Coordinates of C-alpha atoms in Angstrom, one line a residue:
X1 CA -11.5 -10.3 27.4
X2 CA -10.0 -8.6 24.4
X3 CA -10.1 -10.0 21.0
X4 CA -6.8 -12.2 19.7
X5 CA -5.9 -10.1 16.6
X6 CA -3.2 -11.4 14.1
X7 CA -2.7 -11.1 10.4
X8 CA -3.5 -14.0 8.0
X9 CA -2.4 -14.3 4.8
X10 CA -4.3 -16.6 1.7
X11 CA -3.1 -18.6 -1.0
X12 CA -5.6 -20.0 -3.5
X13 CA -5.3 -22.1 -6.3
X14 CA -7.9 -23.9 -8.6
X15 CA -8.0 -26.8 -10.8
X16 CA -10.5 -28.2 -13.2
X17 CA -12.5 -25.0 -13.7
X18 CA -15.4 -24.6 -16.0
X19 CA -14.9 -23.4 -19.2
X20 CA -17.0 -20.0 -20.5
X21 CA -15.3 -19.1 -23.3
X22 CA -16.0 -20.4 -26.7
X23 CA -12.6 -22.0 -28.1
X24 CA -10.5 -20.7 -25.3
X25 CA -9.9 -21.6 -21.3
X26 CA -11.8 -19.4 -19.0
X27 CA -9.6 -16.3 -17.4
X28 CA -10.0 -16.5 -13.6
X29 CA -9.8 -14.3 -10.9
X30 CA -10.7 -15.2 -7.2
X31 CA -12.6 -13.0 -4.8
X32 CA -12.4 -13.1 -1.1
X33 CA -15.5 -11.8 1.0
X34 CA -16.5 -12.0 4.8
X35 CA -19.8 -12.1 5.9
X36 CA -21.0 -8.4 7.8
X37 CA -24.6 -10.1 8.9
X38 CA -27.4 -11.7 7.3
X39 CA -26.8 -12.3 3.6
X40 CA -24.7 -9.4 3.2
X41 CA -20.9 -10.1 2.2
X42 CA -17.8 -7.2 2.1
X43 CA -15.2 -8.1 0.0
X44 CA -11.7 -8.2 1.0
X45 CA -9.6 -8.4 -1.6
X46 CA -9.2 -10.5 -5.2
X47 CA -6.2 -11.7 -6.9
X48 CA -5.0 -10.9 -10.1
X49 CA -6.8 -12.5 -13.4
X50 CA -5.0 -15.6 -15.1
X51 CA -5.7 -15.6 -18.4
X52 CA -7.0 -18.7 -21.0
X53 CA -5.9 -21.6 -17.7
X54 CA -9.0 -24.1 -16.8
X55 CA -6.2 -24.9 -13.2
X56 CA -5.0 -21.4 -11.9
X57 CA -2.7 -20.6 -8.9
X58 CA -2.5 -17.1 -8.2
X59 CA 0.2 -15.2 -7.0
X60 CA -1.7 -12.7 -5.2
X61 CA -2.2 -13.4 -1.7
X62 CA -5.5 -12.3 0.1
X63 CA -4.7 -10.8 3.9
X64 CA -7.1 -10.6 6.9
X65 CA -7.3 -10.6 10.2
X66 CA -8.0 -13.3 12.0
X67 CA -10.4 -12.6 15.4
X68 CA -9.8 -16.1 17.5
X69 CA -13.1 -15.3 19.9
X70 CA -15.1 -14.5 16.4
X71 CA -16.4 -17.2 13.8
X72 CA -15.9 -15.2 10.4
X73 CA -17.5 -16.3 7.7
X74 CA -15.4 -16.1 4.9
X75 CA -16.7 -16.8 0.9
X76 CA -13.8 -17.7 -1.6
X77 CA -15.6 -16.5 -5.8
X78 CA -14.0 -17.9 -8.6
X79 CA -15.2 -15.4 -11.9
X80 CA -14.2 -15.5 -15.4
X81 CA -13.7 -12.2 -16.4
X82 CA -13.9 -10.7 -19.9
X83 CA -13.7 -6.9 -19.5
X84 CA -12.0 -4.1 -17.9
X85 CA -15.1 -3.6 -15.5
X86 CA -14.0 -3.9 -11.5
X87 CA -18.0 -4.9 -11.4
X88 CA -18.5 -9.1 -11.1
X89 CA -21.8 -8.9 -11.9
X90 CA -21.3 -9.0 -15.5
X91 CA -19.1 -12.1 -15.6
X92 CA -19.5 -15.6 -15.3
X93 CA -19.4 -17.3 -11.8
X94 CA -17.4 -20.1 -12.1
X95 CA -18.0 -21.5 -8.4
X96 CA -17.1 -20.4 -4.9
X97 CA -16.7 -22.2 -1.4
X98 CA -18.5 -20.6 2.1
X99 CA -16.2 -21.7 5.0
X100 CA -15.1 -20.2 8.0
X101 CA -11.1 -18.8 8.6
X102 CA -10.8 -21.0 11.7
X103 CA -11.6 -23.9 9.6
X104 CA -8.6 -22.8 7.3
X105 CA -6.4 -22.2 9.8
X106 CA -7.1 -25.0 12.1
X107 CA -6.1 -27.1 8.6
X108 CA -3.6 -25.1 7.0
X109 CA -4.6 -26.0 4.0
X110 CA -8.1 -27.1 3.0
X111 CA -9.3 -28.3 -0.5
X112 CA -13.1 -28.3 -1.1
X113 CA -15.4 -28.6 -4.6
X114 CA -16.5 -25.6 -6.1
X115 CA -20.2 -25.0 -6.2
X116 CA -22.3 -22.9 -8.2
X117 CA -25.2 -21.1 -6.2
X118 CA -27.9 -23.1 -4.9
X119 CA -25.4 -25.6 -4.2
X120 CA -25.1 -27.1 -7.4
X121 CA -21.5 -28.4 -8.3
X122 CA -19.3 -26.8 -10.7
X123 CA -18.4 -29.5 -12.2
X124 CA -15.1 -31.1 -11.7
X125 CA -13.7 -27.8 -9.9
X126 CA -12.2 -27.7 -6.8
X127 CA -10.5 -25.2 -4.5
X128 CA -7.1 -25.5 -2.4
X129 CA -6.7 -22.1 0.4
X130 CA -3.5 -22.5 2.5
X131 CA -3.2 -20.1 5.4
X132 CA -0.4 -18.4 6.9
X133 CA 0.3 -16.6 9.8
X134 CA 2.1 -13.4 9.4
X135 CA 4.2 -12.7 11.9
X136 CA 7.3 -10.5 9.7
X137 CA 7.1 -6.6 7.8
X138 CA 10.1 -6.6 6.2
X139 CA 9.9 -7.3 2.5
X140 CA 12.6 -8.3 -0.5
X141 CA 12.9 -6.2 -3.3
X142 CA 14.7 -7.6 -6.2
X143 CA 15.1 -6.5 -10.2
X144 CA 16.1 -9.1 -12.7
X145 CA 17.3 -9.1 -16.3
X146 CA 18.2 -12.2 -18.4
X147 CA 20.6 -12.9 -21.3
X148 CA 20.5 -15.0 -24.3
X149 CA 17.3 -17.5 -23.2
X150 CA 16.0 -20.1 -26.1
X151 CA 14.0 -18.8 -28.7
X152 CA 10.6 -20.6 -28.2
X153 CA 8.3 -19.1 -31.1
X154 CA 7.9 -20.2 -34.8
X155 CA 7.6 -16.6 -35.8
X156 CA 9.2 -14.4 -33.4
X157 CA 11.0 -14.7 -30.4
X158 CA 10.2 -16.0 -27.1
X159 CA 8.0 -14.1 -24.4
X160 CA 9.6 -14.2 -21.2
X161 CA 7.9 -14.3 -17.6
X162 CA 9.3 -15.5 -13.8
X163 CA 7.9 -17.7 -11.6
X164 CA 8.8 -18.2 -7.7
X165 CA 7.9 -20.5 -5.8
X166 CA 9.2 -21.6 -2.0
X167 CA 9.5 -25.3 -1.0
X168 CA 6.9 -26.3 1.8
X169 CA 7.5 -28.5 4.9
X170 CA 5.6 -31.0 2.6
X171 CA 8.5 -30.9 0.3
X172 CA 6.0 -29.4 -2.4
X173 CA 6.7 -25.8 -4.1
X174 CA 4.5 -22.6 -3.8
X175 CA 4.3 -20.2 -5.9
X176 CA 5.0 -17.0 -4.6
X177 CA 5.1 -14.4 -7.4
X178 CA 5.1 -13.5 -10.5
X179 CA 6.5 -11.6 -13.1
X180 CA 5.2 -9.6 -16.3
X181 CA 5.8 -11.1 -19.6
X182 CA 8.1 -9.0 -21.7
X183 CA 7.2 -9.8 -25.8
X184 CA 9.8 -10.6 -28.4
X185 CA 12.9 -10.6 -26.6
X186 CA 15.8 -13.1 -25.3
X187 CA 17.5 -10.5 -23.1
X188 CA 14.7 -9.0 -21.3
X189 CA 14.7 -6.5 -18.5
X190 CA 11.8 -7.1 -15.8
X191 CA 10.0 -4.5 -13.6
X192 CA 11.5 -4.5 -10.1
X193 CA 9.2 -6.2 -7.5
X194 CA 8.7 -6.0 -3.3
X195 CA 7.2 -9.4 -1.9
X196 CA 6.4 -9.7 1.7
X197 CA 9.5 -11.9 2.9
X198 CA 7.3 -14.6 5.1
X199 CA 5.4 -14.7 1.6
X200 CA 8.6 -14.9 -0.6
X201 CA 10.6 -17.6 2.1
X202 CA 8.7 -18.0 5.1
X203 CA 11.3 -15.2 6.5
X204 CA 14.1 -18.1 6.3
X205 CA 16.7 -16.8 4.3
X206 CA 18.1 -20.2 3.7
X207 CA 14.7 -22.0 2.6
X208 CA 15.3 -23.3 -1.1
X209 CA 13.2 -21.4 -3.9
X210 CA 12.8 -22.4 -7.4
X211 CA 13.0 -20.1 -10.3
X212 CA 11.2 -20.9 -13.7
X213 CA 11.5 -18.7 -16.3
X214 CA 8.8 -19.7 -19.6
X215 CA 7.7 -18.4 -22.5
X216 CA 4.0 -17.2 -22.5
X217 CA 1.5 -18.6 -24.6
X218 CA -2.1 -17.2 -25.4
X219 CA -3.4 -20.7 -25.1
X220 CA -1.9 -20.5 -21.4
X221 CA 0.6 -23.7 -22.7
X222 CA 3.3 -21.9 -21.5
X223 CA 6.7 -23.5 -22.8
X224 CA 9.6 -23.9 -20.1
X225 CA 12.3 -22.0 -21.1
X226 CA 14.2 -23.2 -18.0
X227 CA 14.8 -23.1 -14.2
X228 CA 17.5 -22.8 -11.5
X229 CA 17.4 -22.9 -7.8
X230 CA 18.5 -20.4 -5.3
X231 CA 18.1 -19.2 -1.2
X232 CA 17.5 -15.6 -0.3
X233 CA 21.0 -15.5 1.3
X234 CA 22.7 -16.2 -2.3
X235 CA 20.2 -13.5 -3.6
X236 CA 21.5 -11.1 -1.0
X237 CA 24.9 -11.0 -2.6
X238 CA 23.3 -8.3 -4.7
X239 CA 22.7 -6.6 -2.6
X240 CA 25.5 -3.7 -3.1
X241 CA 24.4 -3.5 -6.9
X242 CA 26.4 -6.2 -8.3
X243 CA 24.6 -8.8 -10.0
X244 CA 24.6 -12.7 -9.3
X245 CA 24.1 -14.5 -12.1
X246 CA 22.0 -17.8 -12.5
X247 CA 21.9 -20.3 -15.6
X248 CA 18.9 -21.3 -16.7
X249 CA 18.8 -25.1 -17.4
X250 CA 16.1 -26.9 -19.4
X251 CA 16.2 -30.9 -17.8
X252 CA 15.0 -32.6 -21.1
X253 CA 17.8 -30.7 -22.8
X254 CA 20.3 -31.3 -20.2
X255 CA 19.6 -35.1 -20.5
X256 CA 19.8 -35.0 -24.2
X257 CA 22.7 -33.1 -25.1
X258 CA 26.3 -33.5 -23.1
X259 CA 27.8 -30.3 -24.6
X260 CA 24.7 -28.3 -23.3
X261 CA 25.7 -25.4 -20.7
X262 CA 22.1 -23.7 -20.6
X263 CA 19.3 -21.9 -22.1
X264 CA 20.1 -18.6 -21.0
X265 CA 21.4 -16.7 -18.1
X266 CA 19.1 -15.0 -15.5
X267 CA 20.9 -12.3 -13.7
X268 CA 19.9 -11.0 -10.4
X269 CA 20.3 -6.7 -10.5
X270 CA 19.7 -5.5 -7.3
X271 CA 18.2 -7.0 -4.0
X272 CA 16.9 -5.2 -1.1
X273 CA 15.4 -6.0 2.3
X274 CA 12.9 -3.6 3.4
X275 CA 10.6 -2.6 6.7
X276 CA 7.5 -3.0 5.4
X277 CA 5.1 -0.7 7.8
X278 CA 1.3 -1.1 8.7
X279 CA -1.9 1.7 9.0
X280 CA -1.3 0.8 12.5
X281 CA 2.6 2.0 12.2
X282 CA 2.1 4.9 10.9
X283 CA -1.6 6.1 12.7
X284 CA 0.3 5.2 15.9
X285 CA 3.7 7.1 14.7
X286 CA 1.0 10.6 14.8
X287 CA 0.0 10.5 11.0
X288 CA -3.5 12.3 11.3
X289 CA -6.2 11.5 8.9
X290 CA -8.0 14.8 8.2
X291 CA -11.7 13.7 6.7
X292 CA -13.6 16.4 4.5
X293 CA -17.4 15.5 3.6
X294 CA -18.9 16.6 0.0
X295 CA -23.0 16.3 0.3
X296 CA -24.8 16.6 -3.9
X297 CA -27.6 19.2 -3.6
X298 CA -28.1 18.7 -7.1
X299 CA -32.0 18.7 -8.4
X300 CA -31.9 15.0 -9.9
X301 CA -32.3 14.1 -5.6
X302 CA -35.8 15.7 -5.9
X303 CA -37.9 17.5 -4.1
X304 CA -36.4 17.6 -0.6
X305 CA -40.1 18.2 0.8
X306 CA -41.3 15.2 -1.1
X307 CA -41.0 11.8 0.3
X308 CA -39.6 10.6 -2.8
X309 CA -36.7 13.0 -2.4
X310 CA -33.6 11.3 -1.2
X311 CA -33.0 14.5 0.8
X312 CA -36.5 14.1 2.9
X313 CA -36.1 14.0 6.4
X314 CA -38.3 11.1 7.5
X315 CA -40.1 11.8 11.0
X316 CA -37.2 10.2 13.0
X317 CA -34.7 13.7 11.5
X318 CA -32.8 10.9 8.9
X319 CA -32.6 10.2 5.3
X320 CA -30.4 7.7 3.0
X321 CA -27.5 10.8 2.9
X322 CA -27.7 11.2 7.0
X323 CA -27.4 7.7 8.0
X324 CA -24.5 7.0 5.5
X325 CA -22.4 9.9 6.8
X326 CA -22.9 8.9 10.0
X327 CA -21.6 5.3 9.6
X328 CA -18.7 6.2 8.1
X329 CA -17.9 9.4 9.7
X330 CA -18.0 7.7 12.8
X331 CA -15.7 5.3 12.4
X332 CA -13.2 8.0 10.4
X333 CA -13.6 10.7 13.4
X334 CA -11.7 8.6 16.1
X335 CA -8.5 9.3 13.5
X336 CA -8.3 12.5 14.2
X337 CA -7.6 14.4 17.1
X338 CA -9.1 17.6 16.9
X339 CA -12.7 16.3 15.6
X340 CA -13.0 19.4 13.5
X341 CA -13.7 18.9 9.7
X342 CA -14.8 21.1 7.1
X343 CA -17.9 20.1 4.4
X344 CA -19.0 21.0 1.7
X345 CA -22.4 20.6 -0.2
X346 CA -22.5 20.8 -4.2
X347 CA -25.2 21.5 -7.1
X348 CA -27.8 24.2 -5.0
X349 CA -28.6 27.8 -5.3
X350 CA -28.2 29.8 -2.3
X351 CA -29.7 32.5 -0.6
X352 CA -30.3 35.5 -0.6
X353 CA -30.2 35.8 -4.5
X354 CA -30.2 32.4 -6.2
X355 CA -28.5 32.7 -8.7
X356 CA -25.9 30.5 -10.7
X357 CA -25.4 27.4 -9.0
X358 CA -22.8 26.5 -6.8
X359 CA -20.5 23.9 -7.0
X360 CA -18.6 23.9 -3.6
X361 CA -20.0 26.4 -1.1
X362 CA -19.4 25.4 3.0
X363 CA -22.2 23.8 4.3
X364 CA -22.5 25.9 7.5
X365 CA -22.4 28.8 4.9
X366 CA -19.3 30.2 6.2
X367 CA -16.5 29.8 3.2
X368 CA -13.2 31.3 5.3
X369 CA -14.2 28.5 8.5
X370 CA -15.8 25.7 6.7
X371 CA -15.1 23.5 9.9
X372 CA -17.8 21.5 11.8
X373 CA -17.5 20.1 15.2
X374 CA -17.5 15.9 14.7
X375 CA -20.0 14.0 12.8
X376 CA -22.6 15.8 14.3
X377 CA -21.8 18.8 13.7
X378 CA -21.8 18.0 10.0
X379 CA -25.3 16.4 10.5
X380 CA -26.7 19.8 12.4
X381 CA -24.7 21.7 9.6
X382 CA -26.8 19.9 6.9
X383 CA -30.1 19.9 8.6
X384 CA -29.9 23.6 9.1
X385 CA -28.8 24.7 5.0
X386 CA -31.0 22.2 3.7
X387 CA -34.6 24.1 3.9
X388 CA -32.4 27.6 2.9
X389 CA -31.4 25.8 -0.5
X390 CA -32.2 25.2 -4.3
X391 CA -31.2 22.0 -5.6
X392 CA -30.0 22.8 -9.0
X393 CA -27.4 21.9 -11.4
X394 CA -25.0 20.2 -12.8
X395 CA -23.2 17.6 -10.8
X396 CA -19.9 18.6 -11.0
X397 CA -17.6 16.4 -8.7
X398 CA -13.9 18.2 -9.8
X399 CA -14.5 21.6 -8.1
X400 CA -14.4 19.7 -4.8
X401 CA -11.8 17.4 -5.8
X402 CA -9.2 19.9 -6.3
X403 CA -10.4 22.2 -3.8
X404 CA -9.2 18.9 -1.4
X405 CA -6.4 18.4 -3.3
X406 CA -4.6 21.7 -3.1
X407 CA -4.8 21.3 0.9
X408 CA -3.6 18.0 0.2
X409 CA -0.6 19.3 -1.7
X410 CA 0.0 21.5 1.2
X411 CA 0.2 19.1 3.2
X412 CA 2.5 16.6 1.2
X413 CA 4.7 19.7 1.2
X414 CA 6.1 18.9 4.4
X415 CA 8.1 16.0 3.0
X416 CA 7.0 13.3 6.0
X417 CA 4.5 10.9 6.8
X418 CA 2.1 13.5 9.4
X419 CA -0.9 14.1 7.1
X420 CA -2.9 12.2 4.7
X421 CA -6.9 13.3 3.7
X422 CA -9.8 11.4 2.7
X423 CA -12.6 13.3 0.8
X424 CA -16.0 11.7 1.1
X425 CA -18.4 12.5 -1.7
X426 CA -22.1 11.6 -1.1
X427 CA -24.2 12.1 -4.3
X428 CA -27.0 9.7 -5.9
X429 CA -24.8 8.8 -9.0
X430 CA -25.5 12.0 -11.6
X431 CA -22.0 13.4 -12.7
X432 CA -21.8 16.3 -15.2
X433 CA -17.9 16.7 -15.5
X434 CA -16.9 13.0 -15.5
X435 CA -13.6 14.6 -18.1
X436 CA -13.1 16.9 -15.3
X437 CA -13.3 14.5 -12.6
X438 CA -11.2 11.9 -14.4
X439 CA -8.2 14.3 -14.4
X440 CA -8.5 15.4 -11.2
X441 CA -8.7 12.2 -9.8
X442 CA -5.0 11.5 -11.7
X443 CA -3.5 14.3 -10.5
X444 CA -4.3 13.8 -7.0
X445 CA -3.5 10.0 -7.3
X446 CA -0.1 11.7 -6.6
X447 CA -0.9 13.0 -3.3
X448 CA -1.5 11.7 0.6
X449 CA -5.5 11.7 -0.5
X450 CA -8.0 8.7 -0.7
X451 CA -11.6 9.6 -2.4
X452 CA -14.5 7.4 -1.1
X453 CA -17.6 7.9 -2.8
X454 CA -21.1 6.7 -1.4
X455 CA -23.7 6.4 -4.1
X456 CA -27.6 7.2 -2.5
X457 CA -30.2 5.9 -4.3
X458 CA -31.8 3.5 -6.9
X459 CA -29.6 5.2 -10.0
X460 CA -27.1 3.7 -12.6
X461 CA -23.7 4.3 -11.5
X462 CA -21.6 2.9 -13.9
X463 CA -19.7 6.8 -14.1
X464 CA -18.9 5.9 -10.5
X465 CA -17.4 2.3 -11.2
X466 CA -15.3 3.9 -13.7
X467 CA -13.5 6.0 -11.1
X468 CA -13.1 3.6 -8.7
X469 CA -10.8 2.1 -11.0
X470 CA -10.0 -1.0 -9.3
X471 CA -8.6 -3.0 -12.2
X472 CA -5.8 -0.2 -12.7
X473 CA -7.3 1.7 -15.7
X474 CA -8.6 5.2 -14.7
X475 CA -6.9 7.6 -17.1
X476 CA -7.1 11.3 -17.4
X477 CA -9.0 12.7 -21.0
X478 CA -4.9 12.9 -22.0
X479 CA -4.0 8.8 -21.6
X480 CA -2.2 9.5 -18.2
X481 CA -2.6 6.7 -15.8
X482 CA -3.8 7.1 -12.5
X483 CA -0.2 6.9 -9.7
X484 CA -2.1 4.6 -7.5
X485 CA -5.7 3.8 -7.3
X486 CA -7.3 6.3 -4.7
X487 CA -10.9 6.1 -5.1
X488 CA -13.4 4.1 -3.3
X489 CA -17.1 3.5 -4.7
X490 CA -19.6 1.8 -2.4
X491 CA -23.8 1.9 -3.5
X492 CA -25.0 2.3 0.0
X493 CA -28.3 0.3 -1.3
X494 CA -26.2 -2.5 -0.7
X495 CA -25.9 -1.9 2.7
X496 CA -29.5 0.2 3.0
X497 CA -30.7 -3.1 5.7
X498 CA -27.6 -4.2 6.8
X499 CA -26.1 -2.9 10.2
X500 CA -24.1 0.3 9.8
X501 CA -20.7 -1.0 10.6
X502 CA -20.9 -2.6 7.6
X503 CA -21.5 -0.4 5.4
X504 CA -17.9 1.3 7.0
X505 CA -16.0 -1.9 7.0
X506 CA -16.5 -1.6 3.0
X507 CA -15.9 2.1 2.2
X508 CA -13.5 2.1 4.3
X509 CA -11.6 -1.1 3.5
X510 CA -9.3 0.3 1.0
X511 CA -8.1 3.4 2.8
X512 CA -5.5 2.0 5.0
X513 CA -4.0 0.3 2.0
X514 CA -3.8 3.6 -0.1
X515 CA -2.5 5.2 2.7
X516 CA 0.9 3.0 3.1
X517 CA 1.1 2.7 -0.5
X518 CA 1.1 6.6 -0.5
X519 CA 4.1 6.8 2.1
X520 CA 5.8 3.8 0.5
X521 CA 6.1 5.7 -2.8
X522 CA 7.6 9.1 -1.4
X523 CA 9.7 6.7 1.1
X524 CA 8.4 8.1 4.2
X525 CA 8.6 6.3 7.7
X526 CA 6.2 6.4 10.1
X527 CA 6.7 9.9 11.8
X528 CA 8.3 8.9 15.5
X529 CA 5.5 10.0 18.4
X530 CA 5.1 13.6 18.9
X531 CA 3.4 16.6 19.2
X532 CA -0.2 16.5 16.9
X533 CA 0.7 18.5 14.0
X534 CA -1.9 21.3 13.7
X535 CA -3.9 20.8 10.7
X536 CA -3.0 23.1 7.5
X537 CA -5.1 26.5 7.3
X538 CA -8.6 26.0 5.3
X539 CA -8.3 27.6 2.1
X540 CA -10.8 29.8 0.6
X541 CA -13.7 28.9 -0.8
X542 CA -13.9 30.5 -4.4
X543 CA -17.1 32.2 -4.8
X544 CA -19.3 31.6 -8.3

């Protein structure tokens, strides 16, 4: 019997958290993992860090699938994080919770202490997840500006941020987003927002929401500035660009002064309801995933006729760089229709002459047809170069990169939602041009292309963390932000005992997301089923 599939959506909040930092509140962030077999976790998202608050609830909501026939194991981490790293193991564990998502659904909401591991309690902490079905795509867009609020701050203005929250069938109010702060100013303009509606209302336009708008604090003692009430349908009236307006009302004020009107007027710009399509929409709709493979030949892999060498074949024909492109290729492959993709390898000499090394050369040595039958054609590919190479030097990642990206641009060319490309680099962590890399990675941030990159071996990647840029702040050498985060780093030690289809479900896990955020931002539907459009010509490889 097939599996029951549907989409569950997360909230968390936290209270009574212990505090790591000296003279401050911690700053939390939760982490949501599954369980992929034996002690091995893949984690499925985190919400956003809360800064200086000992009792967070976070506006970011964590979505999965829930599998009715299947017990998943799920793993809620609270951190406190003091850097700009994406990596948790340099910050403090706070406390966590294992349970399972039935448990949480069958509850709706569940509230459990936070432990630290070995099952020690985290002190006073506890954890409350409420779950929610998701059963709506469209979103609400809305943009919102405010006029003359209360000035909050000794020495300066006041610095304004939104809250939303929905009322519950319990009566209670959820938060369900919200906004940057804007510093110094009593008129400020926010950044316009998209909230899933079943997130934003529960998909009834009519439910009440509250509004709060507060002026931040650094001590996370927030001061109310002051709130109003609304209903999606009164926020539609927006709609056609003309604003609805909202005073802001402060209640101890209100009480206390009869000639009081308000404390500023919050003013509702624009609001828009939106479809809000899946992976599935758009794979479904004829979008084909075209997968190119980049394999490091550089000489820091060693010997590949020494065991040592990550590159040795062991008697069975595999090696740490085999068995990782075949879990992920395989699971990539049944994307696209024709099974043909090209490869490259990196970093190695080649025959006859062996010269300068090479930094992008086709792996079955032919540049003007790079293409290889399926997975195993790669494999067969790489098996028969291997013994005909050098490994050499540097490890330059950009050549490849934009080699990708310039078929990606073709692609993006065609103004619709029919191509996207994901580049897998395999390398064991080495990376000469990191400059290069970093701007290559920004410019194609602005094309249909993801970048998962599988680290072999024991080394230090901390160059590979940095472009995986999870927390938002991969910048080219001139300060230019990445468009959208694109790259994807996974240490496959991690996964080295674990069954292969885990090591998949966690390269992989980001790609469908980049991919609808790609299509979102050039406004692209899903194409409508058709004809397989034929994949765009291979270009060139440029010789050394």
């Amino acid at each position: 019997m097939a599996d029951c599939v549907s989409k569950v959506e997360l909230s968390v909040s936290c209270t009574e958290l212990l505090d790591k930092d000296v003279g401050s509140k911690s700053d939390p962030l939760c982490v949501l993992l599954q369980s992929s077999g034996g002690d091995k976790w893949t984690e499925l998202g985190r919400t956003e860090r809360l800064k200086n608050t000992s009792s967070p609830s976070f506006s970011q909501r964590l979505r999965l699938d829930y599998h009715f026939e299947t017990v998943q194991k799920l793993k809620l981490g609270v951190y406190d994080i003091d850097n700009s790293s994406s990596d948790l193991g340099d910050d403090d564990y706070l406390g966590g919770v294992e349970l399972t998502l039935g448990q949480i659904v069958s509850s709706k909401t569940l509230t459990r202490p936070l432990q630290l591991k070995k099952g020690k309690p985290a002190g006073k902490g506890s954890i409350t997840v409420t779950a929610e079905e998701i059963k709506d795509n469209r979103a609400i867009q809305l943009e919102f500006e405010a006029k003359n609020l209360d000035k909050k701050d000794t020495f300066g203005k006041s610095d304004p941020f939104l809250e939303f929250s929905k009322q519950g069938d319990d009566g209670k109010w959820q938060l369900v987003h919200r906004t940057e702060v804007v510093k110094n100013n009593l008129s400020p303009s926010w950044k316009k927002f998209t909230v899933p509606l079943q997130t934003f209302c529960g998909s009834d336009l009519d439910r009440p929401l509250k509004v709060d708008c507060s002026d931040h604090d650094s001590d996370g003692s927030h001061d109310l500035i002051g709130s109003f009430t609304t209903k999606v349908s009164d926020l539609q009236k927006a709609a056609g660009g003309s604003a609805v307006s909202f005073d802001c009302i402060h209640p101890e004020k209100q009480k206390k002064k009869k000639s009081y009107k308000n404390s500023g007027v919050v003013s509702l710009k624009n609001c828009k309801l939106l479809t809000q399509y899946s992976f599935l929409d758009y794979v479904m709709g004829g979008c084909q995933i075209n997968f190119t493979v980049g394999v490091d030949f550089t000489g820091s892999n060693g010997d590949p006729r020494s065991p040592e060498s990550l590159h040795y074949m062991s008697p069975e024909g595999l090696n740490q760089y085999l068995s990782a492109l075949w879990s992920v290729g395989n699971v990539v492959q049944d994307y696209d229709t024709d099974k043909l993709f090209p490869a490259f390898g990196f970093g190695a000499k080649l025959p006859p002459d062996f010269k300068a090394a090479n930094h992008e050369f086709a792996l079955n040595f032919n540049p003007t047809n790079p293409y290889c039958q399926g997975i195993q054609g790669i494999i067969e590919a790489y098996r028969m170069v291997l013994p005909q190479l050098r490994l050499s030097g540097p490890t330059n990642f950009s050549p490849l990169i934009n080699h990708v990206a310039s078929i990606a641009s073709q692609g993006a060319q065609s103004n619709n939602a029919a191509q996207y490309f994901v580049l897998l680099i395999l390398t064991d962590g080495e990376i000469t041009d990191l400059d290069q890399t970093r701007d290559a990675i920004v410019r194609a941030s602005r094309l249909p292309l993801s970048i998962i990159i599988v680290g072999v071996g024991p080394a230090d990647f901390k160059a590979m963390e940095l472009l995986d840029g999870d927390d938002g702040v991969l910048r080219s050498t001139t300060g230019e932000a990445v468009t959208r985060d694109i790259v994807q780093f996974v240490p496959y030690r991690q996964f080295k005992d674990a069954p292969q289809s885990a090591l998949a479900q966690s390269v992989l896990a980001e790609v469908p997301n980049q991919l609808v955020s790609y299509f979102k931002m050039r406004g692209f539907d899903p194409p409508k089923p058709a004809k397989a459009t034929p994949k765009p010509a291979p270009t060139p490889t440029p010789k050394e």
